[in-house]
XYZ file of C-alpha atoms in Angstrom:
496
model
C 182.455 23.200 72.722
C 186.402 23.468 73.861
C 186.554 26.797 71.182
C 182.955 28.404 72.843
C 184.549 27.401 76.860
C 187.935 29.097 74.824
C 186.153 32.119 74.019
C 184.650 32.802 77.400
C 187.483 32.489 79.283
C 189.702 35.127 77.284
C 186.945 37.428 77.041
C 185.688 37.122 80.771
C 188.900 36.651 82.713
C 188.967 41.081 82.790
C 187.196 40.688 85.715
C 188.614 38.575 87.671
C 192.210 39.202 87.128
C 191.598 43.033 87.221
C 191.884 43.619 90.736
C 195.271 41.494 90.578
C 197.045 45.067 90.180
C 195.755 46.482 93.010
C 198.844 44.999 94.243
C 202.215 46.524 92.805
C 204.507 43.537 92.405
C 208.096 43.403 94.196
C 211.279 44.814 93.211
C 212.751 41.900 90.912
C 216.971 42.591 91.160
C 217.884 41.623 87.878
C 215.275 43.950 86.206
C 216.268 47.579 86.175
C 214.288 50.126 85.916
C 214.921 51.121 82.237
C 214.680 47.601 81.002
C 212.464 47.034 77.750
C 210.309 44.760 79.152
C 210.273 45.971 83.223
C 206.373 46.916 82.337
C 205.920 43.340 80.435
C 207.869 41.624 84.122
C 205.538 43.249 86.628
C 202.274 42.590 85.110
C 203.325 39.291 84.616
C 203.813 38.948 88.204
C 201.283 40.888 89.580
C 198.755 38.433 87.049
C 200.505 35.688 89.137
C 201.381 34.158 85.522
C 205.125 34.167 86.460
C 206.431 34.070 89.302
C 210.266 35.629 90.766
C 212.728 32.991 91.218
C 213.821 31.652 94.134
C 217.009 34.515 94.834
C 214.106 37.397 93.896
C 215.510 37.911 90.518
C 212.837 36.986 87.465
C 214.843 34.711 85.483
C 215.823 37.710 82.376
C 218.168 35.879 79.986
C 217.075 32.457 80.844
C 215.411 30.531 77.934
C 211.749 28.652 78.973
C 211.450 25.091 78.291
C 208.603 23.848 76.431
C 206.571 22.742 79.607
C 207.396 26.147 81.378
C 205.477 28.237 78.444
C 202.634 25.723 78.028
C 201.913 26.464 81.818
C 202.067 30.226 81.309
C 199.371 29.835 78.516
C 197.102 27.927 80.731
C 197.660 30.400 83.326
C 196.893 33.494 80.485
C 194.268 31.405 79.327
C 192.300 30.507 82.357
C 192.441 27.200 82.162
C 192.515 25.601 85.471
C 194.732 22.765 85.170
C 193.341 18.247 85.266
C 194.224 17.217 89.030
C 194.772 14.850 89.222
C 196.351 14.110 86.010
C 196.550 11.653 83.802
C 199.906 10.814 81.605
C 199.528 11.645 78.159
C 202.729 12.177 76.615
C 205.408 9.215 76.550
C 207.477 10.835 78.803
C 205.973 12.765 80.567
C 205.326 11.842 84.391
C 201.614 11.816 85.586
C 203.925 13.554 88.854
C 205.492 16.422 87.021
C 204.702 19.975 88.280
C 203.237 20.747 84.941
C 201.697 17.341 84.079
C 197.798 18.739 85.008
C 198.390 22.072 82.629
C 200.017 20.149 79.803
C 196.626 17.730 79.895
C 194.957 20.656 80.293
C 196.594 22.172 77.456
C 196.544 19.085 74.902
C 192.718 18.677 76.021
C 191.616 22.382 74.284
C 194.055 21.865 71.579
C 196.426 23.856 72.159
C 199.200 21.011 71.859
C 199.214 18.188 69.474
C 201.054 14.294 70.159
C 201.788 13.182 66.844
C 204.684 11.042 68.018
C 203.527 10.250 71.359
C 206.227 12.181 73.219
C 206.071 15.694 74.401
C 209.958 17.041 75.715
C 209.313 19.032 78.453
C 212.897 19.990 79.617
C 213.513 21.666 75.676
C 213.950 24.808 74.608
C 210.430 25.606 73.337
C 211.433 27.377 69.755
C 209.925 30.512 68.661
C 207.887 29.000 65.933
C 206.952 26.353 68.564
C 205.330 29.525 71.354
C 203.741 30.570 67.408
C 202.181 27.162 67.159
C 201.307 26.822 70.546
C 199.249 30.788 71.225
C 197.028 30.295 67.873
C 195.876 26.815 68.789
C 195.311 28.428 72.110
C 193.221 30.418 70.901
C 191.527 27.855 68.328
C 192.754 29.105 65.242
C 194.382 25.918 64.846
C 191.942 25.442 61.390
C 192.088 29.256 60.638
C 195.785 29.177 60.547
C 196.113 26.274 57.759
C 193.644 27.888 55.995
C 196.282 30.941 55.349
C 198.633 29.173 55.683
C 199.704 30.912 51.901
C 199.473 34.436 52.808
C 202.864 36.517 52.448
C 205.815 36.989 55.543
C 207.573 39.674 55.313
C 210.553 36.730 55.836
C 212.673 34.457 54.636
C 213.277 32.222 57.014
C 210.123 30.881 57.424
C 209.860 27.590 56.317
C 207.408 25.142 58.153
C 204.638 26.390 60.601
C 203.490 28.989 58.167
C 199.957 29.674 59.163
C 200.471 29.623 62.804
C 203.593 32.326 61.895
C 201.546 34.141 59.957
C 198.914 34.886 62.528
C 201.259 35.123 65.495
C 203.240 38.039 63.308
C 199.120 39.901 62.054
C 197.683 39.332 65.719
C 200.416 41.595 66.799
C 201.763 38.701 69.377
C 205.088 38.230 68.035
C 207.741 40.514 65.978
C 210.035 39.067 63.183
C 214.487 39.252 64.878
C 214.457 42.130 61.747
C 212.845 42.735 59.012
C 213.506 40.118 56.468
C 213.206 37.699 60.030
C 211.614 35.388 62.034
C 214.257 33.646 64.133
C 212.034 30.197 63.952
C 214.708 28.293 65.717
C 215.271 30.925 68.331
C 214.458 30.074 71.880
C 211.796 31.920 74.094
C 213.540 33.539 77.181
C 210.724 34.715 80.154
C 211.451 38.190 79.338
C 210.235 37.802 75.482
C 207.595 35.643 76.858
C 206.312 37.958 79.092
C 206.329 40.533 76.273
C 203.698 38.220 74.186
C 201.636 37.045 77.216
C 201.192 40.782 77.625
C 200.079 41.972 74.551
C 197.281 38.806 74.065
C 196.103 40.504 77.029
C 195.907 43.367 76.655
C 194.268 42.538 72.996
C 191.443 40.383 74.766
C 190.525 42.252 77.758
C 190.210 45.865 75.456
C 186.630 46.687 76.076
C 186.254 50.343 74.162
C 184.321 47.592 71.010
C 181.012 49.280 70.355
C 178.241 47.750 69.472
C 176.177 48.860 65.918
C 173.054 47.566 63.772
C 171.212 49.188 60.756
C 167.313 48.437 61.549
C 165.112 48.032 58.666
C 161.488 49.092 60.560
C 160.337 50.120 63.946
C 158.274 46.841 63.883
C 160.186 44.293 66.626
C 162.805 46.877 66.783
C 165.224 44.914 70.126
C 165.927 46.616 72.940
C 169.144 49.433 72.035
C 170.296 49.462 74.970
C 173.864 49.152 75.018
C 174.264 49.884 71.038
C 176.151 53.571 70.010
C 174.439 54.036 67.383
C 171.515 52.780 65.323
C 171.608 53.019 61.570
C 167.862 53.534 60.213
C 167.499 52.436 56.451
C 165.562 54.757 55.395
C 166.788 56.413 52.384
C 168.502 54.892 49.544
C 169.970 56.450 46.231
C 168.768 56.382 42.893
C 169.637 58.878 39.780
C 167.766 61.144 37.324
C 170.082 62.985 35.463
C 171.876 63.722 39.795
C 172.040 62.178 42.501
C 168.869 62.293 44.614
C 167.548 60.287 47.386
C 164.779 58.038 47.796
C 163.014 57.101 50.908
C 162.866 53.783 52.012
C 161.499 53.938 54.859
C 157.846 56.763 55.973
C 158.677 59.605 58.068
C 156.685 58.289 61.021
C 158.200 54.668 60.802
C 161.818 56.613 60.845
C 160.174 58.621 63.745
C 160.246 56.196 65.407
C 163.035 54.611 65.385
C 165.131 57.472 65.674
C 163.876 57.815 69.338
C 163.872 54.987 70.050
C 167.336 54.786 69.848
C 167.327 58.051 71.351
C 165.607 57.197 74.454
C 168.526 54.334 74.853
C 171.314 57.082 74.191
C 172.451 55.896 70.874
C 173.013 57.972 67.804
C 170.579 57.533 65.240
C 172.331 57.596 61.949
C 170.036 57.621 58.757
C 171.919 55.023 56.425
C 171.535 55.149 53.079
C 172.178 52.597 50.774
C 173.789 53.436 47.034
C 176.270 51.507 44.325
C 178.094 51.755 41.149
C 175.643 53.149 39.654
C 174.557 56.776 41.668
C 178.248 57.278 40.966
C 178.961 59.440 38.710
C 182.577 61.688 37.928
C 181.544 65.212 38.947
C 178.907 64.627 41.087
C 180.715 64.756 44.386
C 179.719 67.910 45.523
C 175.567 67.149 44.572
C 175.628 63.749 45.984
C 177.383 65.701 49.195
C 174.683 68.149 49.068
C 171.578 65.341 49.015
C 173.235 63.829 52.028
C 173.834 65.862 54.116
C 169.992 67.578 52.770
C 168.512 64.815 53.704
C 170.359 64.432 57.526
C 169.279 68.008 58.229
C 166.090 67.427 56.571
C 165.341 64.249 58.787
C 166.920 65.832 62.147
C 169.537 62.448 62.432
C 172.822 62.809 64.002
C 174.596 61.683 61.911
C 175.091 59.163 58.753
C 176.193 55.807 57.283
C 176.648 55.611 53.994
C 176.954 52.396 51.563
C 177.757 52.001 48.134
C 178.550 48.438 47.295
C 179.822 47.313 44.201
C 182.950 50.268 42.862
C 185.534 48.337 40.439
C 186.708 51.617 39.292
C 189.490 54.052 40.132
C 187.305 57.064 39.236
C 184.240 55.668 40.711
C 186.776 55.056 43.730
C 187.433 58.819 43.602
C 184.229 60.466 43.269
C 183.456 58.565 45.994
C 186.225 59.686 47.607
C 185.931 63.218 47.444
C 182.268 63.138 48.323
C 183.294 61.389 51.912
C 185.049 63.761 52.600
C 183.605 66.650 51.577
C 180.190 65.215 54.183
C 183.391 64.635 56.676
C 183.333 68.606 56.928
C 180.042 69.340 56.822
C 178.547 67.245 59.306
C 181.592 68.600 61.622
C 181.250 66.703 65.045
C 178.652 64.340 63.686
C 179.087 60.745 63.154
C 180.066 59.773 60.138
C 179.828 56.084 58.747
C 181.058 54.542 55.221
C 180.311 51.189 54.356
C 182.826 49.931 52.136
C 182.901 46.320 51.051
C 185.838 44.029 52.372
C 189.589 43.682 50.394
C 188.708 39.608 48.836
C 190.818 36.920 49.497
C 190.025 35.624 45.722
C 189.554 39.129 44.192
C 190.818 42.692 44.319
C 188.251 45.852 44.537
C 189.843 48.927 43.785
C 186.360 51.202 44.058
C 187.768 52.169 47.715
C 190.387 53.548 48.396
C 190.112 52.510 52.484
C 193.187 54.968 54.257
C 191.787 57.898 52.968
C 187.935 56.531 53.523
C 189.013 55.631 57.030
C 190.483 59.017 57.590
C 187.098 61.025 56.817
C 184.759 58.554 58.869
C 184.487 57.900 62.460
C 183.866 54.218 60.990
C 184.902 52.070 58.110
C 182.198 49.449 57.909
C 183.491 46.504 55.738
C 180.509 44.285 54.687
C 181.837 40.768 53.013
C 181.097 39.152 50.647
C 178.919 35.445 51.616
C 179.038 32.791 48.556
C 178.061 29.227 48.189
C 180.492 26.280 47.250
C 179.199 22.747 46.355
C 180.952 19.931 49.056
C 179.910 16.467 48.656
C 176.848 17.402 47.557
C 175.737 20.488 49.553
C 175.580 24.081 49.727
C 178.039 25.206 51.824
C 177.643 28.624 52.598
C 178.976 29.955 56.032
C 177.764 34.442 56.233
C 181.400 36.568 56.874
C 183.543 32.989 56.950
C 186.859 33.890 59.795
C 189.274 33.324 57.535
C 188.104 36.313 54.836
C 187.237 38.621 58.036
C 191.429 37.477 58.678
C 192.072 39.089 55.682
C 190.584 41.891 55.486
C 191.575 43.438 58.965
C 194.933 41.392 57.843
C 194.910 43.833 54.816
C 193.878 46.853 55.879
C 196.367 46.309 59.014
C 198.197 50.313 59.405
C 196.007 50.581 56.617
C 193.210 51.695 58.913
C 192.645 53.028 61.841
C 191.939 49.631 64.016
C 189.531 51.247 66.635
C 187.815 53.248 63.677
C 187.174 49.317 61.172
C 183.615 47.165 62.067
C 182.810 44.510 60.781
C 179.253 43.899 59.532
C 177.697 40.895 59.918
C 174.841 38.845 58.798
C 171.976 38.736 61.893
C 169.193 37.226 59.525
C 170.393 33.182 58.314
C 170.815 32.402 54.250
C 169.413 30.089 52.352
C 170.598 29.434 48.676
C 167.735 28.707 46.504
C 168.840 29.328 43.476
C 171.263 31.959 41.980
C 170.656 34.454 45.073
C 170.225 33.798 48.315
C 167.187 34.767 50.664
C 167.285 35.838 54.116
C 165.409 34.609 57.758
C 164.487 35.543 59.815
C 164.497 34.680 63.374
C 160.780 33.018 63.964
C 161.686 31.238 60.405
C 165.098 30.080 61.991
C 163.883 28.720 64.731
C 160.626 27.386 63.358
C 162.439 25.467 60.962
C 165.880 24.755 63.939
C 162.134 22.758 66.063
C 160.948 20.369 62.388
C 162.707 17.076 63.636
C 164.327 16.260 60.154
C 167.121 18.903 60.750
C 169.925 19.263 62.537
C 171.180 21.612 63.606
C 175.186 22.063 63.591
C 178.065 24.683 64.328
C 181.074 24.505 61.135
C 184.893 25.488 63.628
C 186.448 25.549 59.648
C 183.891 28.186 58.845
C 182.768 29.886 62.642
C 179.541 29.515 61.819
C 175.926 27.689 62.761
C 174.028 25.814 60.187
C 170.120 23.672 59.766
C 171.009 20.234 57.620
C 167.665 19.465 56.547
C 166.419 16.484 54.644
C 164.408 18.749 51.844
C 165.860 21.922 50.601
C 169.744 23.188 51.092
C 171.444 24.337 54.757
C 170.423 27.909 56.590
C 173.294 29.324 57.684
C 173.868 32.023 60.497
C 175.263 33.648 63.022
C 174.601 32.553 66.364
C 175.893 33.688 70.305
C 179.359 31.632 69.872
C 179.835 32.896 65.824
C 179.568 36.621 67.174
C 181.718 35.684 70.019
C 184.220 34.392 67.655
C 183.981 37.567 65.097
C 184.426 39.636 68.490
C 187.505 38.410 69.437
C 189.442 38.302 66.152
C 188.400 41.418 65.463
C 189.920 42.452 69.389
C 193.488 40.329 68.729
C 193.555 43.154 65.490
C 192.859 45.480 68.066
C 188.960 46.289 67.135
C 185.698 45.185 67.856
C 183.540 47.376 66.607
C 180.786 44.846 65.038
C 177.451 46.332 63.137
C 174.564 43.751 62.784
C 172.568 43.582 59.562
C 169.116 43.123 60.712
C 168.172 44.148 64.224
C 164.917 43.502 63.689
C 165.289 40.096 62.507
C 167.843 38.787 64.333
C 167.980 36.311 66.774
C 168.221 36.743 70.500
C 171.253 35.077 71.182
C 172.531 36.654 67.968
C 171.682 40.223 70.115
C 172.825 38.814 73.245
C 176.276 38.126 72.206
C 177.059 41.913 70.914
C 180.446 43.083 72.643
């Protein structure tokens, strides 16, 4: 419940606060026009995150206390301080001006109590600020999972996961190429810069939604979708690459018409694997795909080829995609690729080249199962895997082109391979007397526990919102549903 409230408050702040920018901030006596943080300071004052000092200055260079930084976080996250405040820490009086904010932040999980004290007047360190930021966003568990990820900073010995995230999300920089200065203190202007980075990321509403239609039956309202992949074809190989139908012509036409009526681009969605990628077939592959788009009168192409593991396959696919870019001209080209894996290496994708040629690079995640306490744990697009992929591609592919392919059907592992469950099947199972519904904060994924049979994992509205927020923090936020026809209504409603 805390996580859901946190996500909603982050995503709704823009509508509540946008009007505040209409009133210009008063001139601050110690902030010159050419000061590096002037814009951030002015915006923070306009948003009422900060208030000027009594003498009309901002307090440039003044170090922030731990309590002051928590108050700023509450304002930035839209959390209303508890009133009247109750004692949470033994060294914080209930009458302190910041007591309500500390209590609120504590219950939101942004700060913790290990020894019963908070040290409210101590200067907040950069390491502590990183921890509070990441916890406020709801990523305390995620920070623990990624603490072994590499950092360029040689002086970080503790709180690794929090600093990894604060740096990886672009909220905090190092003090040099190899230093983070974790024990350094945060000044007021530095805090303003951090909060405005957070604000801009959470309130970037340029994210788009798209999805794949596997049939014309049970197609949802497509209003608001930028593109719809029509799953009408697949690659085959008979001495050379060819296209085989995966949907009859009239059904494909119905999906195209529905997409067009909703203002969405209808893209021919073509799937293939490593078997269809052969050296020397680059141009032939591009030709048959382009011809299929032309003959079907599609607005563009969505090509997804899985299972590539060799440098040769990588180069063939890259060359074909580049050729397709030229042939399609201004028509959209979406390319699907397996996301970089935390526990493995994928040689088959030149992410930089594909991202440069395509309008969107759509990342598919390898959803696997593991056994824990005698039960099958099989979350869909686990949050740490999404974080790893986006962080791995930061600076490699334009974040505005990255799109997360999310599984919109349920998944249950009855044997060696998972089975998909439709929205109707998930709803029916959830209604059974012996079934219990849960949400895993560890994986940010919903699941059903049955007395008989393995658990069913699926992405509900909360899971979609959490992945949207994470993608936005990386500068993206584009999502693609794997199956529009069989998605839960709350999943569809949560799309950005």
